[in-house]
Amino acid sequence: DIDAAKAQARAEELNIAKWYPSIQEMLAHEECDLVDVVTADHLHFEPVMECLEAGKHVISEKPLSLYIDEAEQMVAKAEEKGVHLAIDYNRRFAPGYVQARKWFDAGAIGQTYYLDMKLSQGGPASTWKGEYYLLYELETHAIDLLRWFGGEIVAVCAQMAKPRQHEAREGEDACYTSMAISFRYETEVVATLLASWDSDFIHPIEHLEICGSDGEIVVNNVLSRATLMKRDNQVVEEYRPSIFRAEQLAFDGTFALRMAALVDDLLTDRPPAPTGRDGLQALRITEAIVESWKEKREITVKLD
């Protein structure tokens, strides 16, 4: 922390042996292999670049950046230095999505036809940080999941609304708190996303349905369950996390699962998915969604 007193107090509170007032000092005194950058969204670029330049593996909080040019520089720097840049899309490691991916990779639903997702939860006005904050703060997770299961997204079209604009703080733009977004993929696949901060945490906040030629996979509420339904004989297979695995029943546990997977990837020299390039592509899609709403038309997404 740049506030040395605050850094020291926090370190003592959490029983952390060492603390530093700057990235530079930490890199000069620590033989670290991996750095986790959890600064505010608009402050990822400098610490990520400094750590990559020093030859350290890095995991960044999402979004990778608020600006595409910064994200492109981060990805390029990691490749230049021969180190790994990962991003904390922790929902990929939630038990329901892990099981869904196993079914998907096993070909349980055949050829993918469409994806339908909802990610909607409470978003008090006190947390708003700009008109499109919902997209960058929360829905970047949904975008990542839609890419993970559906492949590359090539075009988007968006509708947005501000039903709670009266709650905006004086002098600040109200946030678009409800969005309906359609996606078109490289293949003959389409997807929809209902994104909102206008519900609450009591209502089921998250739902993903993947429909294929042989059946469907449905994930409800991240942690609660995943269901596989077959077309021909309607055999249903349902997965529920064990009640004896506390880390599987609390959303915070997905961060530990994500970090464990990252460390295992690094120790076995596997690219630590999701990568910085995944973060870059999610940001390109996010920017295209904003452009679509502003221009009231479908927008093509840049691909590498």
Tab-separated table of N, CA and C in Angstrom, residues 31 47 55 66 74 76 79 84 105 116 173 261 271-272 291:
chain	number	residue	atom	x	y	z
A	31	GLU	N	11.928	-12.950	-3.488
A	31	GLU	CA	12.142	-13.954	-4.531
A	31	GLU	C	10.802	-14.615	-4.848
A	47	PRO	N	1.047	-1.921	-12.107
A	47	PRO	CA	1.625	-3.042	-11.352
A	47	PRO	C	1.770	-4.314	-12.177
A	55	GLY	N	9.872	-10.305	-14.805
A	55	GLY	CA	9.909	-11.737	-15.055
A	55	GLY	C	9.054	-12.561	-14.124
A	66	LEU	N	-9.555	-1.344	-18.149
A	66	LEU	CA	-10.719	-0.642	-18.688
A	66	LEU	C	-10.460	-0.172	-20.115
A	74	MET	N	-0.335	-5.535	-21.958
A	74	MET	CA	-0.075	-6.533	-20.918
A	74	MET	C	0.146	-7.908	-21.536
A	76	ALA	N	1.032	-8.637	-24.590
A	76	ALA	CA	2.270	-8.631	-25.370
A	76	ALA	C	3.494	-8.706	-24.467
A	79	GLU	N	4.082	-12.250	-23.196
A	79	GLU	CA	4.646	-13.091	-24.249
A	79	GLU	C	6.109	-12.738	-24.496
A	84	HIS	N	3.682	-16.093	-17.600
A	84	HIS	CA	2.241	-16.273	-17.761
A	84	HIS	C	1.462	-15.111	-17.150
A	105	ASP	N	-17.296	-31.227	-22.515
A	105	ASP	CA	-16.107	-31.761	-23.178
A	105	ASP	C	-16.282	-33.224	-23.571
A	116	ASP	N	-28.046	-19.540	-23.377
A	116	ASP	CA	-28.920	-18.522	-22.784
A	116	ASP	C	-28.470	-18.317	-21.344
A	173	ASP	N	-23.365	10.294	-13.641
A	173	ASP	CA	-24.254	9.615	-14.586
A	173	ASP	C	-24.854	8.377	-13.939
A	261	ALA	N	-5.773	-23.967	-8.797
A	261	ALA	CA	-5.623	-24.394	-10.190
A	261	ALA	C	-4.477	-23.643	-10.863
A	271	PRO	N	-0.304	-23.634	-19.631
A	271	PRO	CA	-0.848	-22.266	-19.701
A	271	PRO	C	-2.009	-22.135	-18.722
A	272	PRO	N	-1.976	-21.151	-17.833
A	272	PRO	CA	-2.988	-21.049	-16.762
A	272	PRO	C	-4.290	-20.409	-17.231
A	291	GLU	N	-20.501	0.028	-27.751
A	291	GLU	CA	-20.622	0.669	-29.066
A	291	GLU	C	-21.953	0.325	-29.727
